[in-house]
PDB file of C-alpha atoms and ligand atoms in Angstrom:
ATOM      1  CA  MET A  16      81.953  48.076  31.607  1.00  0.00           C
ATOM      2  CA  GLY A  17      81.172  51.806  32.800  1.00  0.00           C
ATOM      3  CA  ASP A  18      78.800  54.470  33.030  1.00  0.00           C
ATOM      4  CA  SER A  19      77.681  56.078  29.832  1.00  0.00           C
ATOM      5  CA  GLY A  20      76.324  59.141  31.989  1.00  0.00           C
ATOM      6  CA  ASP A  21      74.312  61.564  29.668  1.00  0.00           C
ATOM      7  CA  LEU A  22      75.756  59.841  26.521  1.00  0.00           C
ATOM      8  CA  LYS A  23      73.038  57.682  24.787  1.00  0.00           C
ATOM      9  CA  LEU A  24      74.667  54.843  23.126  1.00  0.00           C
ATOM     10  CA  ILE A  25      71.324  54.012  21.229  1.00  0.00           C
ATOM     11  CA  ASP A  26      69.402  56.973  19.700  1.00  0.00           C
ATOM     12  CA  ASP A  27      65.564  57.433  19.605  1.00  0.00           C
ATOM     13  CA  SER A  28      65.362  55.441  16.236  1.00  0.00           C
ATOM     14  CA  GLY A  29      67.230  52.502  17.852  1.00  0.00           C
ATOM     15  CA  LYS A  30      70.381  53.030  16.152  1.00  0.00           C
ATOM     16  CA  ARG A  31      73.848  52.739  17.754  1.00  0.00           C
ATOM     17  CA  LEU A  32      76.395  55.609  17.975  1.00  0.00           C
ATOM     18  CA  ASP A  33      78.128  54.506  14.826  1.00  0.00           C
ATOM     19  CA  GLY A  34      74.889  54.148  12.955  1.00  0.00           C
ATOM     20  CA  ARG A  35      74.409  50.352  13.277  1.00  0.00           C
ATOM     21  CA  LYS A  36      71.429  48.260  13.971  1.00  0.00           C
ATOM     22  CA  LEU A  37      71.289  46.344  17.368  1.00  0.00           C
ATOM     23  CA  ASP A  38      71.979  43.198  15.431  1.00  0.00           C
ATOM     24  CA  GLU A  39      74.356  44.511  12.908  1.00  0.00           C
ATOM     25  CA  LEU A  40      78.026  43.468  12.573  1.00  0.00           C
ATOM     26  CA  ARG A  41      80.937  45.962  11.957  1.00  0.00           C
ATOM     27  CA  PRO A  42      82.386  45.444   8.337  1.00  0.00           C
ATOM     28  CA  ILE A  43      84.616  42.379   8.205  1.00  0.00           C
ATOM     29  CA  LYS A  44      87.333  41.577   5.567  1.00  0.00           C
ATOM     30  CA  ILE A  45      89.557  38.447   5.690  1.00  0.00           C
ATOM     31  CA  GLU A  46      92.565  37.512   3.586  1.00  0.00           C
ATOM     32  CA  ALA A  47      94.369  34.123   3.737  1.00  0.00           C
ATOM     33  CA  ASN A  48      98.254  33.247   3.236  1.00  0.00           C
ATOM     34  CA  VAL A  49      99.651  36.831   3.644  1.00  0.00           C
ATOM     35  CA  LEU A  50     102.980  36.020   5.185  1.00  0.00           C
ATOM     36  CA  ARG A  51     105.558  34.154   3.241  1.00  0.00           C
ATOM     37  CA  ARG A  52     107.587  32.576   5.951  1.00  0.00           C
ATOM     38  CA  ALA A  53     104.738  31.190   8.106  1.00  0.00           C
ATOM     39  CA  ASP A  54     103.212  27.780   7.406  1.00  0.00           C
ATOM     40  CA  GLY A  55      99.715  29.509   7.507  1.00  0.00           C
ATOM     41  CA  SER A  56      98.583  33.117   8.009  1.00  0.00           C
ATOM     42  CA  ALA A  57      95.839  35.236   7.760  1.00  0.00           C
ATOM     43  CA  TYR A  58      95.085  39.136   7.967  1.00  0.00           C
ATOM     44  CA  LEU A  59      91.623  40.288   9.294  1.00  0.00           C
ATOM     45  CA  GLU A  60      90.033  43.788   9.471  1.00  0.00           C
ATOM     46  CA  TRP A  61      86.967  43.929  11.579  1.00  0.00           C
ATOM     47  CA  GLY A  62      85.681  47.293  12.192  1.00  0.00           C
ATOM     48  CA  GLY A  63      88.537  49.338  13.635  1.00  0.00           C
ATOM     49  CA  ASN A  64      90.596  45.963  14.485  1.00  0.00           C
ATOM     50  CA  LYS A  65      93.358  44.887  12.314  1.00  0.00           C
ATOM     51  CA  ILE A  66      94.945  41.562  13.108  1.00  0.00           C
ATOM     52  CA  LEU A  67      97.803  39.298  11.627  1.00  0.00           C
ATOM     53  CA  ALA A  68      97.781  35.696  12.627  1.00  0.00           C
ATOM     54  CA  ALA A  69     100.558  33.255  11.678  1.00  0.00           C
ATOM     55  CA  VAL A  70     100.883  29.527  12.228  1.00  0.00           C
ATOM     56  CA  TYR A  71     103.955  27.586  12.335  1.00  0.00           C
ATOM     57  CA  GLY A  72     103.788  23.763  12.788  1.00  0.00           C
ATOM     58  CA  PRO A  73     103.192  21.058  13.704  1.00  0.00           C
ATOM     59  CA  ARG A  74     106.889  21.056  14.764  1.00  0.00           C
ATOM     60  CA  GLU A  75     108.988  19.499  17.596  1.00  0.00           C
ATOM     61  CA  ALA A  76     107.599  21.148  20.804  1.00  0.00           C
ATOM     62  CA  HIS A  77     110.160  23.065  22.815  1.00  0.00           C
ATOM     63  CA  PRO A  78     111.048  23.221  25.706  1.00  0.00           C
ATOM     64  CA  ARG A  79     110.868  19.153  25.547  1.00  0.00           C
ATOM     65  CA  HIS A  80     108.983  18.924  28.963  1.00  0.00           C
ATOM     66  CA  LEU A  81     106.042  20.335  27.037  1.00  0.00           C
ATOM     67  CA  GLN A  82     105.800  17.459  24.674  1.00  0.00           C
ATOM     68  CA  ASP A  83     102.891  15.219  24.880  1.00  0.00           C
ATOM     69  CA  PRO A  84     103.524  11.606  23.601  1.00  0.00           C
ATOM     70  CA  THR A  85      99.858  11.290  22.912  1.00  0.00           C
ATOM     71  CA  LYS A  86      99.065  14.609  20.809  1.00  0.00           C
ATOM     72  CA  ALA A  87     100.092  18.099  19.641  1.00  0.00           C
ATOM     73  CA  ILE A  88     100.007  20.989  22.008  1.00  0.00           C
ATOM     74  CA  VAL A  89      98.372  24.233  20.471  1.00  0.00           C
ATOM     75  CA  GLN A  90     100.303  27.209  21.717  1.00  0.00           C
ATOM     76  CA  CYS A  91      98.679  30.652  20.845  1.00  0.00           C
ATOM     77  CA  ARG A  92     100.377  33.744  21.670  1.00  0.00           C
ATOM     78  CA  TYR A  93      98.005  37.042  21.580  1.00  0.00           C
ATOM     79  CA  ASN A  94      99.891  40.122  21.576  1.00  0.00           C
ATOM     80  CA  MET A  95      98.790  43.845  21.157  1.00  0.00           C
ATOM     81  CA  ALA A  96     101.276  46.002  19.396  1.00  0.00           C
ATOM     82  CA  ALA A  97     102.403  48.989  21.387  1.00  0.00           C
ATOM     83  CA  PHE A  98     100.900  51.220  18.926  1.00  0.00           C
ATOM     84  CA  SER A  99      97.499  49.550  18.604  1.00  0.00           C
ATOM     85  CA  VAL A 100      95.683  51.517  21.183  1.00  0.00           C
ATOM     86  CA  MET A 101      95.235  55.275  21.591  1.00  0.00           C
ATOM     87  CA  ASP A 102      97.737  55.380  24.680  1.00  0.00           C
ATOM     88  CA  ARG A 103     100.970  53.603  23.951  1.00  0.00           C
ATOM     89  CA  LYS A 104     100.539  50.057  25.459  1.00  0.00           C
ATOM     90  CA  ARG A 105     103.505  48.820  27.259  1.00  0.00           C
ATOM     91  CA  PRO A 106     105.134  46.105  25.046  1.00  0.00           C
ATOM     92  CA  GLY A 107     105.180  42.559  26.139  1.00  0.00           C
ATOM     93  CA  PRO A 108     102.963  40.055  27.875  1.00  0.00           C
ATOM     94  CA  ASP A 109     100.529  41.254  30.736  1.00  0.00           C
ATOM     95  CA  ARG A 110      98.062  39.467  32.700  1.00  0.00           C
ATOM     96  CA  ARG A 111      95.313  40.031  30.017  1.00  0.00           C
ATOM     97  CA  SER A 112      97.210  38.816  27.097  1.00  0.00           C
ATOM     98  CA  VAL A 113      98.307  35.798  28.996  1.00  0.00           C
ATOM     99  CA  GLU A 114      94.780  35.115  30.073  1.00  0.00           C
ATOM    100  CA  ILE A 115      93.736  35.660  26.310  1.00  0.00           C
ATOM    101  CA  SER A 116      96.315  33.401  24.772  1.00  0.00           C
ATOM    102  CA  LYS A 117      95.382  30.587  27.099  1.00  0.00           C
ATOM    103  CA  ILE A 118      91.542  30.740  26.215  1.00  0.00           C
ATOM    104  CA  LEU A 119      92.421  31.050  22.560  1.00  0.00           C
ATOM    105  CA  SER A 120      94.800  27.997  22.786  1.00  0.00           C
ATOM    106  CA  GLU A 121      92.141  26.065  24.277  1.00  0.00           C
ATOM    107  CA  ALA A 122      89.325  26.916  21.800  1.00  0.00           C
ATOM    108  CA  LEU A 123      91.837  26.216  18.989  1.00  0.00           C
ATOM    109  CA  ALA A 124      92.941  22.862  20.485  1.00  0.00           C
ATOM    110  CA  TYR A 125      89.179  21.826  20.398  1.00  0.00           C
ATOM    111  CA  VAL A 126      88.928  21.534  16.571  1.00  0.00           C
ATOM    112  CA  VAL A 127      92.484  20.515  15.753  1.00  0.00           C
ATOM    113  CA  PHE A 128      93.217  16.846  15.246  1.00  0.00           C
ATOM    114  CA  THR A 129      96.044  17.043  17.814  1.00  0.00           C
ATOM    115  CA  GLU A 130      96.322  13.158  18.204  1.00  0.00           C
ATOM    116  CA  GLN A 131      97.591  12.963  14.515  1.00  0.00           C
ATOM    117  CA  PHE A 132     100.883  14.896  15.784  1.00  0.00           C
ATOM    118  CA  PRO A 133     102.115  13.550  19.059  1.00  0.00           C
ATOM    119  CA  ARG A 134     105.074  15.607  20.585  1.00  0.00           C
ATOM    120  CA  THR A 135     104.729  18.446  18.435  1.00  0.00           C
ATOM    121  CA  SER A 136     103.581  21.952  18.983  1.00  0.00           C
ATOM    122  CA  ILE A 137     101.320  24.024  16.959  1.00  0.00           C
ATOM    123  CA  ASP A 138     102.196  27.663  17.516  1.00  0.00           C
ATOM    124  CA  VAL A 139      99.750  30.452  16.685  1.00  0.00           C
ATOM    125  CA  PHE A 140     100.802  34.075  16.696  1.00  0.00           C
ATOM    126  CA  ILE A 141      98.141  36.636  16.938  1.00  0.00           C
ATOM    127  CA  GLU A 142      99.398  40.165  16.577  1.00  0.00           C
ATOM    128  CA  VAL A 143      96.924  43.117  17.090  1.00  0.00           C
ATOM    129  CA  LEU A 144      98.084  45.936  15.040  1.00  0.00           C
ATOM    130  CA  GLN A 145      94.975  48.222  15.728  1.00  0.00           C
ATOM    131  CA  ALA A 146      92.450  47.564  18.570  1.00  0.00           C
ATOM    132  CA  ASP A 147      88.919  48.734  18.800  1.00  0.00           C
ATOM    133  CA  ALA A 148      87.195  45.985  21.156  1.00  0.00           C
ATOM    134  CA  GLY A 149      86.584  42.511  20.148  1.00  0.00           C
ATOM    135  CA  THR A 150      90.270  41.833  19.614  1.00  0.00           C
ATOM    136  CA  ARG A 151      90.140  38.355  21.163  1.00  0.00           C
ATOM    137  CA  CYS A 152      87.213  37.538  18.728  1.00  0.00           C
ATOM    138  CA  SER A 153      88.847  38.907  15.632  1.00  0.00           C
ATOM    139  CA  GLY A 154      92.129  37.331  16.689  1.00  0.00           C
ATOM    140  CA  LEU A 155      90.571  33.840  17.169  1.00  0.00           C
ATOM    141  CA  THR A 156      88.342  34.117  13.791  1.00  0.00           C
ATOM    142  CA  ALA A 157      91.823  35.056  12.188  1.00  0.00           C
ATOM    143  CA  ALA A 158      93.909  32.370  13.648  1.00  0.00           C
ATOM    144  CA  SER A 159      91.433  29.469  12.419  1.00  0.00           C
ATOM    145  CA  VAL A 160      91.734  30.665   9.004  1.00  0.00           C
ATOM    146  CA  ALA A 161      95.501  30.924   9.426  1.00  0.00           C
ATOM    147  CA  LEU A 162      95.539  27.100  10.864  1.00  0.00           C
ATOM    148  CA  ALA A 163      93.307  25.899   7.974  1.00  0.00           C
ATOM    149  CA  ASP A 164      95.721  27.855   5.640  1.00  0.00           C
ATOM    150  CA  ALA A 165      98.666  25.998   7.056  1.00  0.00           C
ATOM    151  CA  GLY A 166      96.807  22.667   5.961  1.00  0.00           C
ATOM    152  CA  ILE A 167      96.441  21.535   9.616  1.00  0.00           C
ATOM    153  CA  PRO A 168      93.658  19.043   9.940  1.00  0.00           C
ATOM    154  CA  MET A 169      90.681  20.403  11.767  1.00  0.00           C
ATOM    155  CA  LYS A 170      87.155  19.300  12.495  1.00  0.00           C
ATOM    156  CA  ASP A 171      85.806  22.694  11.430  1.00  0.00           C
ATOM    157  CA  LEU A 172      86.936  26.403  11.592  1.00  0.00           C
ATOM    158  CA  ILE A 173      86.070  28.221  14.816  1.00  0.00           C
ATOM    159  CA  VAL A 174      84.151  31.646  14.583  1.00  0.00           C
ATOM    160  CA  SER A 175      84.262  34.027  17.210  1.00  0.00           C
ATOM    161  CA  CYS A 176      82.144  37.104  17.952  1.00  0.00           C
ATOM    162  CA  ALA A 177      80.861  39.301  20.891  1.00  0.00           C
ATOM    163  CA  PHE A 178      77.613  40.383  22.173  1.00  0.00           C
ATOM    164  CA  GLY A 179      76.720  42.767  24.894  1.00  0.00           C
ATOM    165  CA  LYS A 180      74.359  45.113  26.611  1.00  0.00           C
ATOM    166  CA  VAL A 181      74.409  48.891  25.822  1.00  0.00           C
ATOM    167  CA  GLY A 182      71.696  51.484  26.830  1.00  0.00           C
ATOM    168  CA  GLY A 183      69.585  48.722  28.028  1.00  0.00           C
ATOM    169  CA  LYS A 184      69.496  46.807  24.761  1.00  0.00           C
ATOM    170  CA  VAL A 185      71.298  43.617  23.831  1.00  0.00           C
ATOM    171  CA  VAL A 186      73.608  44.354  20.756  1.00  0.00           C
ATOM    172  CA  LEU A 187      75.844  42.498  18.483  1.00  0.00           C
ATOM    173  CA  ASP A 188      79.745  43.287  18.181  1.00  0.00           C
ATOM    174  CA  LEU A 189      80.483  45.946  20.390  1.00  0.00           C
ATOM    175  CA  TYR A 190      82.928  48.694  19.328  1.00  0.00           C
ATOM    176  CA  LYS A 191      85.223  50.646  21.871  1.00  0.00           C
ATOM    177  CA  GLU A 192      82.926  53.148  23.035  1.00  0.00           C
ATOM    178  CA  GLU A 193      80.238  50.443  23.794  1.00  0.00           C
ATOM    179  CA  ASP A 194      82.718  48.184  25.283  1.00  0.00           C
ATOM    180  CA  ASN A 195      83.963  51.158  27.720  1.00  0.00           C
ATOM    181  CA  LEU A 196      80.449  52.508  28.538  1.00  0.00           C
ATOM    182  CA  GLY A 197      78.105  49.619  27.996  1.00  0.00           C
ATOM    183  CA  GLU A 198      76.672  47.291  30.745  1.00  0.00           C
ATOM    184  CA  ALA A 199      78.080  43.827  29.766  1.00  0.00           C
ATOM    185  CA  ASP A 200      80.187  42.212  27.052  1.00  0.00           C
ATOM    186  CA  VAL A 201      80.201  38.483  26.178  1.00  0.00           C
ATOM    187  CA  PRO A 202      82.617  37.275  23.723  1.00  0.00           C
ATOM    188  CA  ILE A 203      81.810  33.798  22.516  1.00  0.00           C
ATOM    189  CA  ALA A 204      83.487  31.284  19.979  1.00  0.00           C
ATOM    190  CA  VAL A 205      81.597  28.579  18.194  1.00  0.00           C
ATOM    191  CA  VAL A 206      82.190  25.628  15.982  1.00  0.00           C
ATOM    192  CA  PRO A 207      79.518  26.595  13.239  1.00  0.00           C
ATOM    193  CA  ARG A 208      78.672  23.237  11.989  1.00  0.00           C
ATOM    194  CA  THR A 209      77.789  21.718  15.307  1.00  0.00           C
ATOM    195  CA  GLU A 210      76.832  24.917  17.017  1.00  0.00           C
ATOM    196  CA  GLU A 211      79.233  24.009  19.997  1.00  0.00           C
ATOM    197  CA  ILE A 212      80.202  26.835  22.156  1.00  0.00           C
ATOM    198  CA  VAL A 213      84.031  26.523  22.962  1.00  0.00           C
ATOM    199  CA  LEU A 214      84.524  29.752  24.576  1.00  0.00           C
ATOM    200  CA  LEU A 215      82.037  32.120  26.592  1.00  0.00           C
ATOM    201  CA  GLN A 216      83.148  35.000  28.914  1.00  0.00           C
ATOM    202  CA  MET A 217      80.782  37.324  30.560  1.00  0.00           C
ATOM    203  CA  ASP A 218      81.690  40.825  31.812  1.00  0.00           C
ATOM    204  CA  GLY A 219      78.781  42.599  33.301  1.00  0.00           C
ATOM    205  CA  HIS A 220      75.363  41.456  34.251  1.00  0.00           C
ATOM    206  CA  LEU A 221      72.459  39.970  32.000  1.00  0.00           C
ATOM    207  CA  THR A 222      69.118  38.148  32.621  1.00  0.00           C
ATOM    208  CA  VAL A 223      68.697  34.846  31.254  1.00  0.00           C
ATOM    209  CA  GLU A 224      66.478  36.105  28.484  1.00  0.00           C
ATOM    210  CA  GLU A 225      69.189  38.664  27.496  1.00  0.00           C
ATOM    211  CA  LEU A 226      71.661  35.685  27.532  1.00  0.00           C
ATOM    212  CA  ASN A 227      69.566  33.568  25.286  1.00  0.00           C
ATOM    213  CA  HIS A 228      68.622  36.473  22.925  1.00  0.00           C
ATOM    214  CA  GLY A 229      72.430  37.433  22.584  1.00  0.00           C
ATOM    215  CA  LEU A 230      73.482  33.762  21.827  1.00  0.00           C
ATOM    216  CA  THR A 231      70.932  33.334  19.185  1.00  0.00           C
ATOM    217  CA  MET A 232      72.017  36.631  17.580  1.00  0.00           C
ATOM    218  CA  THR A 233      75.780  35.970  17.710  1.00  0.00           C
ATOM    219  CA  MET A 234      75.219  32.420  16.604  1.00  0.00           C
ATOM    220  CA  ASP A 235      73.571  33.761  13.487  1.00  0.00           C
ATOM    221  CA  ALA A 236      76.515  36.398  13.054  1.00  0.00           C
ATOM    222  CA  CYS A 237      79.145  33.498  13.417  1.00  0.00           C
ATOM    223  CA  LYS A 238      77.312  31.614  10.552  1.00  0.00           C
ATOM    224  CA  TYR A 239      77.780  34.744   8.465  1.00  0.00           C
ATOM    225  CA  ILE A 240      81.457  35.148   9.306  1.00  0.00           C
ATOM    226  CA  TYR A 241      82.065  31.420   8.562  1.00  0.00           C
ATOM    227  CA  GLY A 242      81.012  32.211   5.075  1.00  0.00           C
ATOM    228  CA  LEU A 243      83.755  34.933   4.934  1.00  0.00           C
ATOM    229  CA  GLN A 244      86.255  32.733   6.318  1.00  0.00           C
ATOM    230  CA  ARG A 245      85.674  30.062   3.844  1.00  0.00           C
ATOM    231  CA  ASP A 246      85.873  32.727   1.084  1.00  0.00           C
ATOM    232  CA  ALA A 247      89.142  33.769   2.217  1.00  0.00           C
ATOM    233  CA  LEU A 248      90.361  30.279   2.052  1.00  0.00           C
ATOM    234  CA  LYS A 249      89.033  29.731  -1.490  1.00  0.00           C
ATOM    235  CA  ASN A 250      90.405  32.944  -2.711  1.00  0.00           C
ATOM    236  CA  ARG A 251      93.721  31.751  -1.479  1.00  0.00           C
ATOM    237  CA  TYR A 252      93.723  28.901  -4.036  1.00  0.00           C
ATOM    238  CA  SER A 253      92.270  30.795  -6.801  1.00  0.00           C
ATOM    239  CA  THR A 254      94.199  34.115  -6.840  1.00  0.00           C
ATOM    240  CA  GLY A 255      97.532  32.604  -7.508  1.00  0.00           C
ATOM    241  CA  MET A 256      98.921  35.132  -5.059  1.00  0.00           C
ATOM    242  CA  ASP A 257     101.880  32.884  -4.147  1.00  0.00           C
ATOM    243  CA  ASN A 258     103.163  32.962  -7.731  1.00  0.00           C
ATOM    244  CA  GLU A 259     103.814  36.638  -7.699  1.00  0.00           C
ATOM    245  CA  GLU A 260     105.106  36.791  -4.132  1.00  0.00           C
ATOM    246  CA  ASN A 261     106.933  33.403  -3.807  1.00  0.00           C
ATOM    247  CA  PRO A 262     109.280  32.335  -6.493  1.00  0.00           C
ATOM    248  CA  LYS A 263     109.535  29.088  -5.017  1.00  0.00           C
ATOM    249  CA  GLU A 264     105.938  28.213  -5.539  1.00  0.00           C
ATOM    250  CA  ALA A 265     105.912  29.830  -8.979  1.00  0.00           C
ATOM    251  CA  SER A 266     108.672  27.524 -10.333  1.00  0.00           C
ATOM    252  CA  LYS A 267     106.725  24.158  -8.939  1.00  0.00           C
TER     253      LYS A 267
HETATM  254  P1  ADP B  14      88.808  42.788  23.510  1.00  0.00           P
HETATM  255  O1  ADP B  14      89.689  43.347  22.510  1.00  0.00           O
HETATM  256  O2  ADP B  14      88.876  41.108  23.171  1.00  0.00           O
HETATM  257  O3  ADP B  14      87.302  43.302  23.685  1.00  0.00           O
HETATM  258  P2  ADP B  14      88.953  43.684  26.187  1.00  0.00           P
HETATM  259  O4  ADP B  14      87.526  43.794  26.408  1.00  0.00           O
HETATM  260  O5  ADP B  14      89.777  43.513  27.429  1.00  0.00           O
HETATM  261  O6  ADP B  14      89.356  42.737  25.015  1.00  0.00           O
HETATM  262  O7  ADP B  14      89.550  44.969  25.562  1.00  0.00           O
HETATM  263  C1  ADP B  14      88.581  45.943  24.989  1.00  0.00           C
HETATM  264  C2  ADP B  14      89.332  47.037  24.124  1.00  0.00           C
HETATM  265  O8  ADP B  14      90.129  47.921  25.149  1.00  0.00           O
HETATM  266  C3  ADP B  14      90.528  46.342  23.365  1.00  0.00           C
HETATM  267  O9  ADP B  14      90.199  46.033  21.929  1.00  0.00           O
HETATM  268  C4  ADP B  14      91.472  47.525  23.114  1.00  0.00           C
HETATM  269  O10 ADP B  14      90.853  48.451  22.144  1.00  0.00           O
HETATM  270  C5  ADP B  14      91.288  48.365  24.634  1.00  0.00           C
HETATM  271  N1  ADP B  14      92.617  48.015  25.564  1.00  0.00           N
HETATM  272  C6  ADP B  14      92.737  46.754  25.882  1.00  0.00           C
HETATM  273  N2  ADP B  14      93.742  46.644  26.648  1.00  0.00           N
HETATM  274  C7  ADP B  14      94.380  47.946  26.576  1.00  0.00           C
HETATM  275  C8  ADP B  14      95.561  48.570  27.163  1.00  0.00           C
HETATM  276  N3  ADP B  14      96.430  48.116  27.685  1.00  0.00           N
HETATM  277  N4  ADP B  14      95.822  49.843  26.819  1.00  0.00           N
HETATM  278  C9  ADP B  14      94.844  50.497  25.975  1.00  0.00           C
HETATM  279  N5  ADP B  14      93.729  49.942  25.502  1.00  0.00           N
HETATM  280  C10 ADP B  14      93.513  48.958  25.830  1.00  0.00           C
END
């Protein structure tokens, strides 16, 4: 969060610098089953974010001391490619990606029926190919489609989206400039069917009224994104993409 100085992030007609209304999402495109080797996968474009998610498992957890005899563990690895941001990002894990991996693992574990797969690991890889703020939300939204694509039993999908405060106004789905110069950024993740919140972080300051308004706005957005996730999963079964790409599937 920073100081926007003389730059007006909201213009006189109430529009944002990228032309969006305060409660408008960036365009989102989701495709399921994009990687042949993974058990489940998804590709997602969300504004300037481009994300690949791949799921492997449930498979025997390694190292073995990680195994839980009562349930599966969900191990998510969030990674930003070196070329995903303007300045080259130093490859490999850093404090931020370790933190994001941990919170995304916990959010995903909440919806997976982990007790059905004791001693196993469900491995979720999130690769950010291009970043424009909101990558943890985009990554989580893509990962839950990849989990469903892998056929892993889940209570529901998880949808994630952020809201924030820029130019004194509560806005949905911050892009990079708003993230840098705005006053607050609040990524949340929800289980749409029950409206449970499984992740909520807050960077910056908001009043209780602003927080409540933001939460309501974001919950509505999550329900819309939930529709896009389900469409991606339906398309995966109706397009027959496997048959073109995967000779093994075609011969079944
Ligand atoms: P999120 O992507 O979930 O919003 P942050 O708020 O931490 O997470 O980051 C906001 C944006 O800042 C990222 O989407 C990315 O565009 C940029 N960013 C994050 N880390 C780096 C980095 N190491 N180098 C350059 N840009 C970065």
